[in-house]
mmCIF file of N, CA and C in Angstrom:
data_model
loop_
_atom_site.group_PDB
_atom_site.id
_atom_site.type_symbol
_atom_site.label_atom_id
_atom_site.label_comp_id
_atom_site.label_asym_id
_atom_site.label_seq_id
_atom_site.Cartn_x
_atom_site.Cartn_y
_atom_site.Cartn_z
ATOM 1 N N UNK A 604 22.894 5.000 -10.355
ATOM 2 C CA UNK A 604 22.488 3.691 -9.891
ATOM 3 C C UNK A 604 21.793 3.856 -8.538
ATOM 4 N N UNK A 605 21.098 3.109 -8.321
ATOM 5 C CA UNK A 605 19.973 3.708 -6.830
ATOM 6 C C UNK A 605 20.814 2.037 -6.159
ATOM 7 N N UNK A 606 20.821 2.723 -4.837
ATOM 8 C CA UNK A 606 20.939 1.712 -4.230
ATOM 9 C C UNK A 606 20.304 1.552 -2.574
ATOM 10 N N UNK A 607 19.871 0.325 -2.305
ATOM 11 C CA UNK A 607 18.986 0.124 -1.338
ATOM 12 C C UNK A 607 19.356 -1.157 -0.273
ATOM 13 N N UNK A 608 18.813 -1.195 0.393
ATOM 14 C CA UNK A 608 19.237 -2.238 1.786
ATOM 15 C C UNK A 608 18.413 -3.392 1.730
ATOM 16 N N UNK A 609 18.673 -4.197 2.049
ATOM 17 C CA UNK A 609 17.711 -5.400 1.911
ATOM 18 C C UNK A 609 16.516 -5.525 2.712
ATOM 19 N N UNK A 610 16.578 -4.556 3.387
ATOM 20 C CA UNK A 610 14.874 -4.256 4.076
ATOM 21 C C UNK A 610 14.312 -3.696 3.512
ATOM 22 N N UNK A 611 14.904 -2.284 2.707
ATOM 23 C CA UNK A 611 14.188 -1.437 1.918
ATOM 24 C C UNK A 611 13.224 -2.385 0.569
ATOM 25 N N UNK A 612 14.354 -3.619 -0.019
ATOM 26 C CA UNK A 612 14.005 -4.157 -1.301
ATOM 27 C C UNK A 612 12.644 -5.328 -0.636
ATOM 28 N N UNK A 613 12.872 -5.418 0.647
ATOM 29 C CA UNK A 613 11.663 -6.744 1.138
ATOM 30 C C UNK A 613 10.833 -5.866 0.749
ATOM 31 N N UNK A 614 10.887 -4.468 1.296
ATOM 32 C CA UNK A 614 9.361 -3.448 1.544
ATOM 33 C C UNK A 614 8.752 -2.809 0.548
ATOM 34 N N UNK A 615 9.536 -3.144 -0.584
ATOM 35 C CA UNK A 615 9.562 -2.465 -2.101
ATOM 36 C C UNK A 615 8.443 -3.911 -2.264
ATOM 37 N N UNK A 616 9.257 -4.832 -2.392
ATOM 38 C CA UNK A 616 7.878 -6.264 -3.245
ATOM 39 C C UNK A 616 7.058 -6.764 -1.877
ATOM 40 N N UNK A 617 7.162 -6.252 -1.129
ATOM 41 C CA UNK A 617 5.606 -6.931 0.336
ATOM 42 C C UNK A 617 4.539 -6.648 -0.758
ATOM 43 N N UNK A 618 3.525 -7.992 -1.020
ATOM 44 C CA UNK A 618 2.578 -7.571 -0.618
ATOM 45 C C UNK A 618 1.474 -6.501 -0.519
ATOM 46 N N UNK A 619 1.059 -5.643 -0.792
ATOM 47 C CA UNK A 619 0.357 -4.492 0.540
ATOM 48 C C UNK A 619 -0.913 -4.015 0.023
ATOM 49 N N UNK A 620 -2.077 -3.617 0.328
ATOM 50 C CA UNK A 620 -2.779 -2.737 -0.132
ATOM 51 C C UNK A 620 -2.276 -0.954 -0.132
ATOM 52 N N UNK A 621 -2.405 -0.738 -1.237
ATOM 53 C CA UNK A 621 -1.950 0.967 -1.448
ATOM 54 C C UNK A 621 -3.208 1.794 -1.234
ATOM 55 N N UNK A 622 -3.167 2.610 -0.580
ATOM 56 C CA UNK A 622 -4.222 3.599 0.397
ATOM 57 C C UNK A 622 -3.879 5.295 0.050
ATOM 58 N N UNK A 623 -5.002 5.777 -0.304
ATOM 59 C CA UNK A 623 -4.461 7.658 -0.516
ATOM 60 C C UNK A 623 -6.264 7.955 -0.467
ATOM 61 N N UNK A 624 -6.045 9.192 1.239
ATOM 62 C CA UNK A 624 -7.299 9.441 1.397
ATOM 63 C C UNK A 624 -7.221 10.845 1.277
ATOM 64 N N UNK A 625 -8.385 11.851 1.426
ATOM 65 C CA UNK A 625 -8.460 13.306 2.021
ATOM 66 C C UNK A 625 -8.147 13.119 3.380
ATOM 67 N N UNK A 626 -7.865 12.179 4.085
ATOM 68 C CA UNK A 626 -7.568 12.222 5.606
ATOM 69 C C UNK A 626 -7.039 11.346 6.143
ATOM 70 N N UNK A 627 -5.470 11.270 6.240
ATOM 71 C CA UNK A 627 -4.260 10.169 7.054
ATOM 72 C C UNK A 627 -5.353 10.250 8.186
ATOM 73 N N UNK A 628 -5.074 11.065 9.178
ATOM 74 C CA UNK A 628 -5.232 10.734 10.622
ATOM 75 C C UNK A 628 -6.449 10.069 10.844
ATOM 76 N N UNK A 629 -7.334 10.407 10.287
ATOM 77 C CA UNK A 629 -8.964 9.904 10.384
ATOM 78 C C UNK A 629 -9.370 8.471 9.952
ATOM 79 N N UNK A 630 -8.249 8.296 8.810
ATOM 80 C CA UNK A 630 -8.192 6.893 8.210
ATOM 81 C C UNK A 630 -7.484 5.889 9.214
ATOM 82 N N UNK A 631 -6.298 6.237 9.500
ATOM 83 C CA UNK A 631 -5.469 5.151 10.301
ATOM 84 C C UNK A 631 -6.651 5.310 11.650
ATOM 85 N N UNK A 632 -7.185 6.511 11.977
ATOM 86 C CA UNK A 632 -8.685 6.450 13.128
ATOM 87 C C UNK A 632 -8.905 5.093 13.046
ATOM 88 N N UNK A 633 -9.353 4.988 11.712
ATOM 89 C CA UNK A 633 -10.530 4.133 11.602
ATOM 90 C C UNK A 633 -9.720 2.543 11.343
ATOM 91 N N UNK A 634 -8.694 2.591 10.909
ATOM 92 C CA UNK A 634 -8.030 1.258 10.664
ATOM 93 C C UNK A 634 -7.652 0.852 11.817
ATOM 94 N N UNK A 635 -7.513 1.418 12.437
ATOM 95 C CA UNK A 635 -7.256 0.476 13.655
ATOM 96 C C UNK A 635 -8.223 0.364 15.089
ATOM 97 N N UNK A 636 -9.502 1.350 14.819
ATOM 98 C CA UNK A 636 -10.656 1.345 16.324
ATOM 99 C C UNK A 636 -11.511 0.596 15.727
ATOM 100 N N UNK A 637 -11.973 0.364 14.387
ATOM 101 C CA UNK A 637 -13.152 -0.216 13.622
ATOM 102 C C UNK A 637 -12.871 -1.197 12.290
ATOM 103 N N UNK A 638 -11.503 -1.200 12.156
ATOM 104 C CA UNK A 638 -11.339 -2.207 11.097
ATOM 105 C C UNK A 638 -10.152 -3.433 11.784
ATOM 106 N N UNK A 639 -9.974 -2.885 12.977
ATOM 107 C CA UNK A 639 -8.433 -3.886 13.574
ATOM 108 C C UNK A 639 -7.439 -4.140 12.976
ATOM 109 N N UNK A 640 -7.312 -2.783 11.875
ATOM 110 C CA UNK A 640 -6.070 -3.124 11.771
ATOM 111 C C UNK A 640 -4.840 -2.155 11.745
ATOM 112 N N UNK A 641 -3.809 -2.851 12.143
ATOM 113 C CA UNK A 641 -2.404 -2.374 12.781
ATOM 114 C C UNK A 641 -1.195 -2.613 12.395
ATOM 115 N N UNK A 642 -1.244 -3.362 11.346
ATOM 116 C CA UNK A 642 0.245 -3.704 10.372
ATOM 117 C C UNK A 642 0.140 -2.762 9.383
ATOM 118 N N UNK A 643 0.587 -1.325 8.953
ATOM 119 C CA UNK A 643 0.402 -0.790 8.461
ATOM 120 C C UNK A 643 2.063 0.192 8.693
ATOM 121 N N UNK A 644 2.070 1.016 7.418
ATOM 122 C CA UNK A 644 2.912 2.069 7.300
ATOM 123 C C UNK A 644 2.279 3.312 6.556
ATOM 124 N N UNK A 645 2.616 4.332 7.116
ATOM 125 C CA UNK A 645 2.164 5.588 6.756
ATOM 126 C C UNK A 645 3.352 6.370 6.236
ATOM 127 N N UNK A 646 3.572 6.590 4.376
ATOM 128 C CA UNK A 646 5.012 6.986 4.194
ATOM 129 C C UNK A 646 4.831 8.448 3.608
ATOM 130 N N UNK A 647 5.564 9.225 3.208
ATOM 131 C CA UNK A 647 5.873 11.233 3.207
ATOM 132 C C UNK A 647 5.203 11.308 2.265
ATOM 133 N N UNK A 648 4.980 10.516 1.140
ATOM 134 C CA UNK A 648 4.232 11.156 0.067
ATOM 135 C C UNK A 648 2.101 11.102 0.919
ATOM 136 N N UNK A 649 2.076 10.855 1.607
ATOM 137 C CA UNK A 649 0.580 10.292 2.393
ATOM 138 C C UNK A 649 -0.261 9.168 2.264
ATOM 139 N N UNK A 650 0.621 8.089 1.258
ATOM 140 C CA UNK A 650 0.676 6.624 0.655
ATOM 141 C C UNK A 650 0.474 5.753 2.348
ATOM 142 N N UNK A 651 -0.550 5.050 2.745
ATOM 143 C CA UNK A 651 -0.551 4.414 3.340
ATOM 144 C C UNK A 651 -0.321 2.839 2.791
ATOM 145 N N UNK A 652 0.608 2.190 3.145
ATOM 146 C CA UNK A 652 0.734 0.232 2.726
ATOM 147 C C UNK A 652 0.004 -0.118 4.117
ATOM 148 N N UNK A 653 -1.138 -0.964 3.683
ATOM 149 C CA UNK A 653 -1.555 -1.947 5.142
ATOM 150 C C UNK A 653 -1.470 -3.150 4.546
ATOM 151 N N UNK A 654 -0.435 -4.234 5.674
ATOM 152 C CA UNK A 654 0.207 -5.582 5.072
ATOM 153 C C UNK A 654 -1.050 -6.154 5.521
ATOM 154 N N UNK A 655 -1.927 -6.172 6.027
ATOM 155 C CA UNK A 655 -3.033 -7.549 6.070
ATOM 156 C C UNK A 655 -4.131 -7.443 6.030
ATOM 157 N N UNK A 656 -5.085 -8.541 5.837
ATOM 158 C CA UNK A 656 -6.207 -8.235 5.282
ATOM 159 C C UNK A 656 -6.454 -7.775 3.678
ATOM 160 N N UNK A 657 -5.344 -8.368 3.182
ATOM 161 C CA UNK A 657 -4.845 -8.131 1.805
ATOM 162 C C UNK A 657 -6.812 -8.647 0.725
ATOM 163 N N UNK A 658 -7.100 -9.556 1.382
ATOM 164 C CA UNK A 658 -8.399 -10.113 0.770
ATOM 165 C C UNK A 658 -10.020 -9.269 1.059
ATOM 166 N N UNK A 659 -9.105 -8.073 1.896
ATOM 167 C CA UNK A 659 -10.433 -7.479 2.577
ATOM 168 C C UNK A 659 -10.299 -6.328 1.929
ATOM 169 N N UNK A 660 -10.401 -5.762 0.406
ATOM 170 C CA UNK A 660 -9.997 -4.551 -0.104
ATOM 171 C C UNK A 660 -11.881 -3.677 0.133
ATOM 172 N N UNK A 661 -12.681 -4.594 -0.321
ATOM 173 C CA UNK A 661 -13.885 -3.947 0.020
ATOM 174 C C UNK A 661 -14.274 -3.393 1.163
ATOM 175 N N UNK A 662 -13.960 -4.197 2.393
ATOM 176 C CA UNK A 662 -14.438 -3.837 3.600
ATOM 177 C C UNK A 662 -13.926 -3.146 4.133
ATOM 178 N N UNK A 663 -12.518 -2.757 3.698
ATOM 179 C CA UNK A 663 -11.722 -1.243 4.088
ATOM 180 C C UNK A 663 -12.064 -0.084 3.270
ATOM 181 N N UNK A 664 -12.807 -0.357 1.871
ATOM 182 C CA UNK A 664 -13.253 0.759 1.163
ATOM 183 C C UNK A 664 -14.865 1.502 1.713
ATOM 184 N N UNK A 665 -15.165 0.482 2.115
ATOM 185 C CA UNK A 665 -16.890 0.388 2.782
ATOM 186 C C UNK A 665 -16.282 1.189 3.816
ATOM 187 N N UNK A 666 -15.343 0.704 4.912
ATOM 188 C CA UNK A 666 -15.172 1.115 6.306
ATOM 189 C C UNK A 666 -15.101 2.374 6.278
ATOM 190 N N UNK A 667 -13.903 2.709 5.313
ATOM 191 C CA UNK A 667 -13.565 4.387 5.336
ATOM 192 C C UNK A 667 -14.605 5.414 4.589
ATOM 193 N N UNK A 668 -15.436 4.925 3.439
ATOM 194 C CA UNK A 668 -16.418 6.105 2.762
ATOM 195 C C UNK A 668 -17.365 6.218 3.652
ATOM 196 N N UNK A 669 -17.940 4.828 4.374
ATOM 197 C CA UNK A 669 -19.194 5.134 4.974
ATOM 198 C C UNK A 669 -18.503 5.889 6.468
ATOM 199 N N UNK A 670 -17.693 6.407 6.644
ATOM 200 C CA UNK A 670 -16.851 7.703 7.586
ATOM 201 C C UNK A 670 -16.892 8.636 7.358
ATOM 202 N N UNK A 671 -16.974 9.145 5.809
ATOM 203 C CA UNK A 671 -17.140 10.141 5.444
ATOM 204 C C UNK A 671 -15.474 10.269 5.182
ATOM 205 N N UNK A 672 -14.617 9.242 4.740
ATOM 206 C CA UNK A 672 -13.450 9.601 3.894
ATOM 207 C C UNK A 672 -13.427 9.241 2.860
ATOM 208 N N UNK A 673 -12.805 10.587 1.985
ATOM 209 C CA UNK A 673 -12.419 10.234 -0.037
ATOM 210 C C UNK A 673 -11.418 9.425 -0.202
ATOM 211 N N UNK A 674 -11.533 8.298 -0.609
ATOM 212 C CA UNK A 674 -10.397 7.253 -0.954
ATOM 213 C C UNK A 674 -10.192 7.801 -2.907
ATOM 214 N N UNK A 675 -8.820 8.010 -2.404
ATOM 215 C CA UNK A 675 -8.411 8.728 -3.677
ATOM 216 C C UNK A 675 -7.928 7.784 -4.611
ATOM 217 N N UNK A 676 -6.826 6.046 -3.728
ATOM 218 C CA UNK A 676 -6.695 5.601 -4.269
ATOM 219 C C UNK A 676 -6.763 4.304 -3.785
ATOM 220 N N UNK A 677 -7.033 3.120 -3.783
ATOM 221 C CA UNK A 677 -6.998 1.684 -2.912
ATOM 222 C C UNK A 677 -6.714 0.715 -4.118
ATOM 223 N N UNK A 678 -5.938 0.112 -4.135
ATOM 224 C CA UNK A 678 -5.252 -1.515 -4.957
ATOM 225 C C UNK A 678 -4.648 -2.125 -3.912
ATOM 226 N N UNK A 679 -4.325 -3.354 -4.608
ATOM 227 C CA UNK A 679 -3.120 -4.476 -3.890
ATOM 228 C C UNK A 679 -2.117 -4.488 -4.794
ATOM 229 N N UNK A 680 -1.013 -4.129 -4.364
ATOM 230 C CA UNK A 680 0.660 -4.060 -4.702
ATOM 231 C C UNK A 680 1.416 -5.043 -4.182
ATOM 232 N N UNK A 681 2.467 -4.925 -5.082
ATOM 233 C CA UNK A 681 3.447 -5.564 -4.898
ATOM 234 C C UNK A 681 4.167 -6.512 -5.933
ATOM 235 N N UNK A 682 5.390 -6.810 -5.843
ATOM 236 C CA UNK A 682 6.349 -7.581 -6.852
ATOM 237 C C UNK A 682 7.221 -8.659 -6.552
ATOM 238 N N UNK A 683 6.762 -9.579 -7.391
ATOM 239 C CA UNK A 683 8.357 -10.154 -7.007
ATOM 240 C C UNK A 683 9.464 -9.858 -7.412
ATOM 241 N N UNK A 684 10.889 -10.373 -7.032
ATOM 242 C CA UNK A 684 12.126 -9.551 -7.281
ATOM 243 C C UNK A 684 12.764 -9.945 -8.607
ATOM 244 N N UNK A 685 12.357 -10.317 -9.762
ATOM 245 C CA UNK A 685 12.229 -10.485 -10.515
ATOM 246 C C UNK A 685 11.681 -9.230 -11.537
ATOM 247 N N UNK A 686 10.721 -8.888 -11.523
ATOM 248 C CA UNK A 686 9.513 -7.823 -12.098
ATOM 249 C C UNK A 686 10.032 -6.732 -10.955
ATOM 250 N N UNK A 687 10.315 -6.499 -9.877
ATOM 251 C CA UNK A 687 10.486 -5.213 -9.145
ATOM 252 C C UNK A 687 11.914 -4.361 -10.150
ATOM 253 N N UNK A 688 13.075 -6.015 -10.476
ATOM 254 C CA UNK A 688 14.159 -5.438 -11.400
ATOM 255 C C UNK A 688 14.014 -4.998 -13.057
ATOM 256 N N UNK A 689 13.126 -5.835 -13.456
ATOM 257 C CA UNK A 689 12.931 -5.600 -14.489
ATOM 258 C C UNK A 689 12.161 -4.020 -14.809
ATOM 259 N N UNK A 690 11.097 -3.471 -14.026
ATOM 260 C CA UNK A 690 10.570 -2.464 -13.704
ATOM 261 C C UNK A 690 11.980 -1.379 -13.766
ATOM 262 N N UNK A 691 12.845 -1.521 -13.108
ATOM 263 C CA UNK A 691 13.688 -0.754 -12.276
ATOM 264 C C UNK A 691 14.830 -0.209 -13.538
ATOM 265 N N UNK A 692 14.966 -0.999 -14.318
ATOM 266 C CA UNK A 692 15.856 -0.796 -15.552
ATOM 267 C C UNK A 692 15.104 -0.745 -16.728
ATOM 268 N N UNK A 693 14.118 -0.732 -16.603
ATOM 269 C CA UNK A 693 13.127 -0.056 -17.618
ATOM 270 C C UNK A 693 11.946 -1.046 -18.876
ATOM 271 N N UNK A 694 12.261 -2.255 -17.834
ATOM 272 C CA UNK A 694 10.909 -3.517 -18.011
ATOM 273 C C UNK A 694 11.895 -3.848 -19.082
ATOM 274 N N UNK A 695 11.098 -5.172 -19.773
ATOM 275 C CA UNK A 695 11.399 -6.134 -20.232
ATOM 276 C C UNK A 695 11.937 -5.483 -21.915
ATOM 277 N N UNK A 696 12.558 -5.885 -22.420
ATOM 278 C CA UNK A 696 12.135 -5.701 -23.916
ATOM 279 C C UNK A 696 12.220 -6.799 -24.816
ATOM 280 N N UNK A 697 11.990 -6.594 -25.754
ATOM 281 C CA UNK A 697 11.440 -7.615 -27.056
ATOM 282 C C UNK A 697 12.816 -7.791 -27.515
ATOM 283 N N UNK A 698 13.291 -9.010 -27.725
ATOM 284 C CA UNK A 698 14.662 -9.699 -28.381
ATOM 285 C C UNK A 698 14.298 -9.837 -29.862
#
């Protein structure tokens, strides 16, 4: 059974754009001197979540290639706690 803290489960369904470049350091560079932004987490696998600007997925994809970074991966994530459980025990099934 996995078990988690109620901050962990907020940070599991936030929201977020999901981010995977050839370059953390160069990217968060750029997210925060040329794109302003600073609500962000940088986690071990090299998965960046940035909570805002959720509507601005282009202009962070524009920002970082025309830098000369490989965006390996960019979406908007997230669940409600509903679908995060259902996910978690192995989705829904057919009655």
């Amino acid at each position: 059974m996995k078990q988690i803290s109620t901050e962990e489960l907020n940070e599991e369904c936030k929201r977020h754009i999901c981010l995977r470049t050839d370059n953390i350091q160069k990217t968060t560079l750029l997210l925060e001197q040329k794109g302003k932004i600073n609500n962000y987490s940088v986690y071990p696998d090299n998965s960046i979540r940035i909570y805002e600007c959720l509507e601005n997925v282009r202009m962070i994809s524009k920002l970082l290639s025309s830098n000369g970074v490989i965006i390996d991966e960019i979406s908007v994530q997230g669940e409600n706690l509903e679908t995060y459980f259902e996910n978690l025990i192995g989705g829904r099934k057919n009655v």
